[in-house]
């Protein structure tokens, strides 16, 4: 297992074309996570299981369990264990992950290059968009060890990420937290005139808790920040993500 430095050590900031990269401590952490991911055993399961607890202002707190197969078909499982077959036709859901302008299925993920530079070229050049897409894949996809390692190395070269350090998530699990502050644009209804100013810029502080022994994402939170913002953070706690032989 790779040795990971997570203490509150002051590291210099790396220079990437005039834009600050992830702090050297965050870069070091992600490089270590790449080694951890590389050492994980490869699996070829029939299904992939995801159980996640969501807590946000719109939906409250809930836990969702789902399975999907290599064709992308999604099964959902109720709290009482009742499994629902994926609907057919246009109503059927297909599980995909974003890579650049494309959304890829499980078999397509397996065909992605695992050389860091070649893989990075497929993602958006914008650091925030690249960060979002990479973390979406790391959260719940069946990406293999080589692909996960390459994704962590892309994060190591992505600007703006800071290492927070050792924490525990909302379930008490030990992890290492990183954070990034991002900007997004929100449209508030339809503007009656072009100058009415219906778009606002929203800044968020996004935090990610990663298990240092496995490289799995344990929890993500997204909190809007600013003078007039007091909205509670959206939280996603990844309770179980991994291979499964059957839907149950």
Tab-separated table of C-alpha atoms in Angstrom:
chain	number	residue	atom	x	y	z
A	1	UNK	CA	0.000	0.000	0.000
A	2	UNK	CA	1.273	3.474	-0.818
A	3	UNK	CA	2.283	5.776	1.994
A	4	UNK	CA	-0.058	8.774	2.111
A	5	UNK	CA	0.840	12.097	3.683
A	6	UNK	CA	-2.272	13.755	5.109
A	7	UNK	CA	-1.030	15.910	7.957
A	8	UNK	CA	-1.316	19.674	8.161
A	9	UNK	CA	1.989	20.267	6.399
A	10	UNK	CA	2.587	23.462	4.406
A	11	UNK	CA	3.413	22.506	0.825
A	12	UNK	CA	4.227	24.910	-2.006
A	13	UNK	CA	1.617	25.554	-4.703
A	14	UNK	CA	2.433	24.084	-8.099
A	15	UNK	CA	2.367	26.304	-11.180
A	16	UNK	CA	0.310	25.096	-14.151
A	17	UNK	CA	0.405	27.696	-16.892
A	18	UNK	CA	-0.203	30.618	-14.585
A	19	UNK	CA	-3.126	28.873	-12.837
A	20	UNK	CA	-2.612	27.336	-9.379
A	21	UNK	CA	-2.865	23.555	-9.441
A	22	UNK	CA	-4.056	21.361	-6.628
A	23	UNK	CA	-1.838	22.185	-3.665
A	24	UNK	CA	1.234	20.004	-3.551
A	25	UNK	CA	-0.221	18.145	-0.559
A	26	UNK	CA	-3.439	17.366	-2.485
A	27	UNK	CA	-1.416	16.303	-5.517
A	28	UNK	CA	0.659	14.011	-3.330
A	29	UNK	CA	-2.482	12.526	-1.817
A	30	UNK	CA	-4.045	11.836	-5.219
A	31	UNK	CA	-0.832	10.260	-6.480
A	32	UNK	CA	-0.939	7.980	-3.457
A	33	UNK	CA	-4.584	7.151	-4.164
A	34	UNK	CA	-3.599	6.253	-7.728
A	35	UNK	CA	-1.162	3.673	-6.337
A	36	UNK	CA	-3.834	2.306	-4.006
A	37	UNK	CA	-6.321	2.051	-6.879
A	38	UNK	CA	-3.729	0.346	-9.077
A	39	UNK	CA	-3.215	-2.379	-6.459
A	40	UNK	CA	-6.921	-3.225	-6.166
A	41	UNK	CA	-8.049	-6.554	-7.659
A	42	UNK	CA	-9.839	-6.422	-11.012
A	43	UNK	CA	-13.367	-7.868	-11.082
A	44	UNK	CA	-15.767	-8.941	-13.828
A	45	UNK	CA	-19.123	-9.071	-12.020
A	46	UNK	CA	-22.521	-9.527	-13.627
A	47	UNK	CA	-23.930	-6.535	-11.718
A	48	UNK	CA	-22.746	-3.420	-9.950
A	49	UNK	CA	-24.436	-2.364	-6.704
A	50	UNK	CA	-24.769	1.189	-5.413
A	51	UNK	CA	-26.352	2.150	-2.100
A	52	UNK	CA	-26.278	5.858	-1.330
A	53	UNK	CA	-27.818	8.073	1.336
A	54	UNK	CA	-28.885	11.478	0.040
A	55	UNK	CA	-29.702	14.465	2.230
A	56	UNK	CA	-30.772	17.704	0.569
A	57	UNK	CA	-33.252	20.533	0.937
A	58	UNK	CA	-35.575	19.313	-1.815
A	59	UNK	CA	-35.897	15.615	-0.977
A	60	UNK	CA	-34.865	15.388	2.663
A	61	UNK	CA	-32.934	12.296	3.701
A	62	UNK	CA	-33.362	8.999	1.882
A	63	UNK	CA	-31.375	5.885	1.021
A	64	UNK	CA	-31.493	4.445	-2.494
A	65	UNK	CA	-30.254	1.020	-3.556
A	66	UNK	CA	-29.769	0.174	-7.207
A	67	UNK	CA	-28.075	-2.408	-9.383
A	68	UNK	CA	-27.119	-2.165	-13.020
A	69	UNK	CA	-25.713	-4.612	-15.550
A	70	UNK	CA	-23.279	-4.229	-18.429
A	71	UNK	CA	-26.075	-3.147	-20.750
A	72	UNK	CA	-26.834	-0.271	-18.396
A	73	UNK	CA	-30.217	-1.572	-17.256
A	74	UNK	CA	-31.041	-0.351	-13.740
A	75	UNK	CA	-32.832	-2.290	-10.993
A	76	UNK	CA	-34.063	-0.448	-7.890
A	77	UNK	CA	-34.591	-2.087	-4.502
A	78	UNK	CA	-37.069	-0.842	-1.874
A	79	UNK	CA	-36.248	-0.663	1.818
A	80	UNK	CA	-38.195	-3.911	2.361
A	81	UNK	CA	-36.028	-5.711	-0.187
A	82	UNK	CA	-38.495	-5.634	-3.091
A	83	UNK	CA	-36.539	-5.421	-6.350
A	84	UNK	CA	-38.041	-3.670	-9.369
A	85	UNK	CA	-37.147	-4.855	-12.861
A	86	UNK	CA	-35.911	-2.122	-15.210
A	87	UNK	CA	-38.736	-0.779	-17.383
A	88	UNK	CA	-38.621	-1.569	-21.077
A	89	UNK	CA	-38.622	0.677	-24.105
A	90	UNK	CA	-38.288	4.432	-23.882
A	91	UNK	CA	-39.048	4.358	-20.156
A	92	UNK	CA	-36.020	2.214	-19.453
A	93	UNK	CA	-33.131	3.883	-17.656
A	94	UNK	CA	-29.578	3.355	-18.864
A	95	UNK	CA	-26.706	3.999	-16.492
A	96	UNK	CA	-23.979	6.187	-18.027
A	97	UNK	CA	-21.116	8.450	-16.957
A	98	UNK	CA	-19.890	11.705	-18.547
A	99	UNK	CA	-16.568	11.892	-20.391
A	100	UNK	CA	-16.233	15.163	-22.274
A	101	UNK	CA	-19.357	15.607	-24.406
A	102	UNK	CA	-20.229	11.896	-24.328
A	103	UNK	CA	-22.061	9.711	-21.814
A	104	UNK	CA	-20.502	6.260	-21.627
A	105	UNK	CA	-21.868	2.868	-20.621
A	106	UNK	CA	-20.038	0.282	-18.528
A	107	UNK	CA	-18.471	-1.488	-21.567
A	108	UNK	CA	-17.440	1.880	-23.008
A	109	UNK	CA	-15.718	2.818	-19.744
A	110	UNK	CA	-13.697	-0.383	-20.034
A	111	UNK	CA	-12.414	0.766	-23.437
A	112	UNK	CA	-11.119	4.126	-22.191
A	113	UNK	CA	-7.348	4.643	-22.332
A	114	UNK	CA	-5.568	4.337	-19.004
A	115	UNK	CA	-2.586	6.475	-19.924
A	116	UNK	CA	-3.128	9.649	-17.898
A	117	UNK	CA	-2.350	12.158	-20.655
A	118	UNK	CA	-4.394	10.356	-23.304
A	119	UNK	CA	-7.324	9.989	-20.909
A	120	UNK	CA	-7.135	13.599	-19.703
A	121	UNK	CA	-7.481	14.837	-23.296
A	122	UNK	CA	-10.974	13.300	-23.429
A	123	UNK	CA	-12.247	15.417	-20.524
A	124	UNK	CA	-13.145	19.131	-20.635
A	125	UNK	CA	-10.272	21.595	-20.508
A	126	UNK	CA	-12.171	23.667	-17.952
A	127	UNK	CA	-10.761	22.505	-14.573
A	128	UNK	CA	-14.119	22.593	-12.750
A	129	UNK	CA	-15.928	20.617	-15.464
A	130	UNK	CA	-13.068	18.131	-15.624
A	131	UNK	CA	-13.076	17.730	-11.845
A	132	UNK	CA	-16.860	17.162	-11.798
A	133	UNK	CA	-16.758	14.483	-14.497
A	134	UNK	CA	-13.838	12.629	-12.973
A	135	UNK	CA	-15.383	12.544	-9.502
A	136	UNK	CA	-18.755	11.359	-10.898
A	137	UNK	CA	-16.955	8.340	-12.345
A	138	UNK	CA	-15.021	7.723	-9.130
A	139	UNK	CA	-18.185	7.934	-7.013
A	140	UNK	CA	-20.174	4.973	-8.305
A	141	UNK	CA	-18.818	3.524	-11.548
A	142	UNK	CA	-17.324	0.038	-12.075
A	143	UNK	CA	-14.100	1.560	-13.426
A	144	UNK	CA	-11.256	-0.928	-13.159
A	145	UNK	CA	-8.010	-0.435	-11.191
A	146	UNK	CA	-6.004	1.027	-14.088
A	147	UNK	CA	-8.737	3.496	-15.029
A	148	UNK	CA	-9.279	4.625	-11.434
A	149	UNK	CA	-5.547	5.127	-11.029
A	150	UNK	CA	-5.457	7.311	-14.159
A	151	UNK	CA	-8.445	9.321	-12.913
A	152	UNK	CA	-6.704	10.055	-9.606
A	153	UNK	CA	-3.601	11.190	-11.501
A	154	UNK	CA	-5.778	13.565	-13.528
A	155	UNK	CA	-7.059	15.027	-10.249
A	156	UNK	CA	-3.473	15.443	-9.082
A	157	UNK	CA	-2.923	17.785	-12.048
A	158	UNK	CA	-6.246	19.627	-11.763
A	159	UNK	CA	-6.147	23.244	-10.488
A	160	UNK	CA	-7.840	24.485	-7.354
A	161	UNK	CA	-8.111	21.394	-5.139
A	162	UNK	CA	-7.063	21.675	-1.502
A	163	UNK	CA	-6.275	18.943	1.005
A	164	UNK	CA	-8.297	19.354	4.211
A	165	UNK	CA	-6.903	16.304	5.993
A	166	UNK	CA	-8.098	13.451	8.170
A	167	UNK	CA	-11.842	13.511	8.958
A	168	UNK	CA	-14.768	11.215	9.647
A	169	UNK	CA	-17.831	11.205	7.451
A	170	UNK	CA	-21.429	11.415	8.696
A	171	UNK	CA	-21.355	7.668	9.437
A	172	UNK	CA	-18.170	7.886	11.481
A	173	UNK	CA	-15.944	6.305	8.826
A	174	UNK	CA	-12.356	7.540	8.703
A	175	UNK	CA	-11.257	9.258	5.521
A	176	UNK	CA	-9.233	12.072	4.014
A	177	UNK	CA	-11.079	15.163	2.819
A	178	UNK	CA	-10.314	17.380	-0.163
A	179	UNK	CA	-12.226	20.479	-1.223
A	180	UNK	CA	-12.708	22.718	-4.220
A	181	UNK	CA	-14.551	26.040	-4.549
A	182	UNK	CA	-16.424	26.359	-7.825
A	183	UNK	CA	-18.706	28.746	-9.682
A	184	UNK	CA	-21.859	27.823	-11.568
A	185	UNK	CA	-24.591	29.809	-13.249
A	186	UNK	CA	-28.255	29.473	-12.291
A	187	UNK	CA	-31.113	30.820	-14.417
A	188	UNK	CA	-33.991	32.230	-12.377
A	189	UNK	CA	-36.977	31.864	-14.684
A	190	UNK	CA	-37.513	33.489	-18.050
A	191	UNK	CA	-36.229	37.033	-18.510
A	192	UNK	CA	-38.714	39.470	-20.069
A	193	UNK	CA	-35.900	41.602	-21.488
A	194	UNK	CA	-32.285	40.739	-22.339
A	195	UNK	CA	-30.999	43.097	-19.636
A	196	UNK	CA	-33.270	41.937	-16.843
A	197	UNK	CA	-30.533	39.888	-15.182
A	198	UNK	CA	-32.200	36.594	-14.467
A	199	UNK	CA	-28.926	34.637	-14.305
A	200	UNK	CA	-26.948	34.542	-11.071
A	201	UNK	CA	-23.497	33.181	-10.319
A	202	UNK	CA	-23.502	30.625	-7.523
A	203	UNK	CA	-20.327	29.705	-5.679
A	204	UNK	CA	-20.125	26.334	-3.952
A	205	UNK	CA	-17.631	24.686	-1.668
A	206	UNK	CA	-17.522	20.995	-2.551
A	207	UNK	CA	-15.922	18.483	-0.213
A	208	UNK	CA	-15.031	14.865	-0.889
A	209	UNK	CA	-14.118	12.267	1.732
A	210	UNK	CA	-11.973	9.417	0.388
A	211	UNK	CA	-11.006	6.196	2.152
A	212	UNK	CA	-7.185	6.164	2.032
A	213	UNK	CA	-6.922	2.373	2.235
A	214	UNK	CA	-9.198	1.695	-0.767
A	215	UNK	CA	-9.468	4.944	-2.736
A	216	UNK	CA	-13.273	4.727	-2.608
A	217	UNK	CA	-15.290	7.909	-2.206
A	218	UNK	CA	-17.177	7.798	1.085
A	219	UNK	CA	-19.058	11.085	1.042
A	220	UNK	CA	-19.529	14.245	-0.997
A	221	UNK	CA	-21.061	17.537	0.132
A	222	UNK	CA	-21.916	20.633	-1.894
A	223	UNK	CA	-22.567	23.876	-0.015
A	224	UNK	CA	-23.500	27.218	-1.590
A	225	UNK	CA	-21.400	30.055	-0.170
A	226	UNK	CA	-21.791	33.826	-0.223
A	227	UNK	CA	-23.308	36.736	1.691
A	228	UNK	CA	-26.952	35.861	1.021
A	229	UNK	CA	-26.635	32.102	1.097
A	230	UNK	CA	-27.624	29.951	4.050
A	231	UNK	CA	-28.848	26.837	2.241
A	232	UNK	CA	-27.847	23.567	3.960
A	233	UNK	CA	-25.294	21.470	2.130
A	234	UNK	CA	-26.378	18.668	-0.197
A	235	UNK	CA	-24.829	15.432	1.052
A	236	UNK	CA	-24.282	12.110	-0.706
A	237	UNK	CA	-22.935	9.278	1.438
A	238	UNK	CA	-21.794	6.235	-0.508
A	239	UNK	CA	-22.720	3.335	1.766
A	240	UNK	CA	-21.934	0.522	-0.671
A	241	UNK	CA	-20.397	0.593	-4.144
A	242	UNK	CA	-19.088	-2.604	-5.675
A	243	UNK	CA	-19.565	-5.847	-7.586
A	244	UNK	CA	-22.561	-8.133	-7.141
A	245	UNK	CA	-23.433	-11.580	-8.507
A	246	UNK	CA	-27.184	-11.009	-8.446
A	247	UNK	CA	-29.893	-8.458	-7.654
A	248	UNK	CA	-31.198	-8.964	-4.121
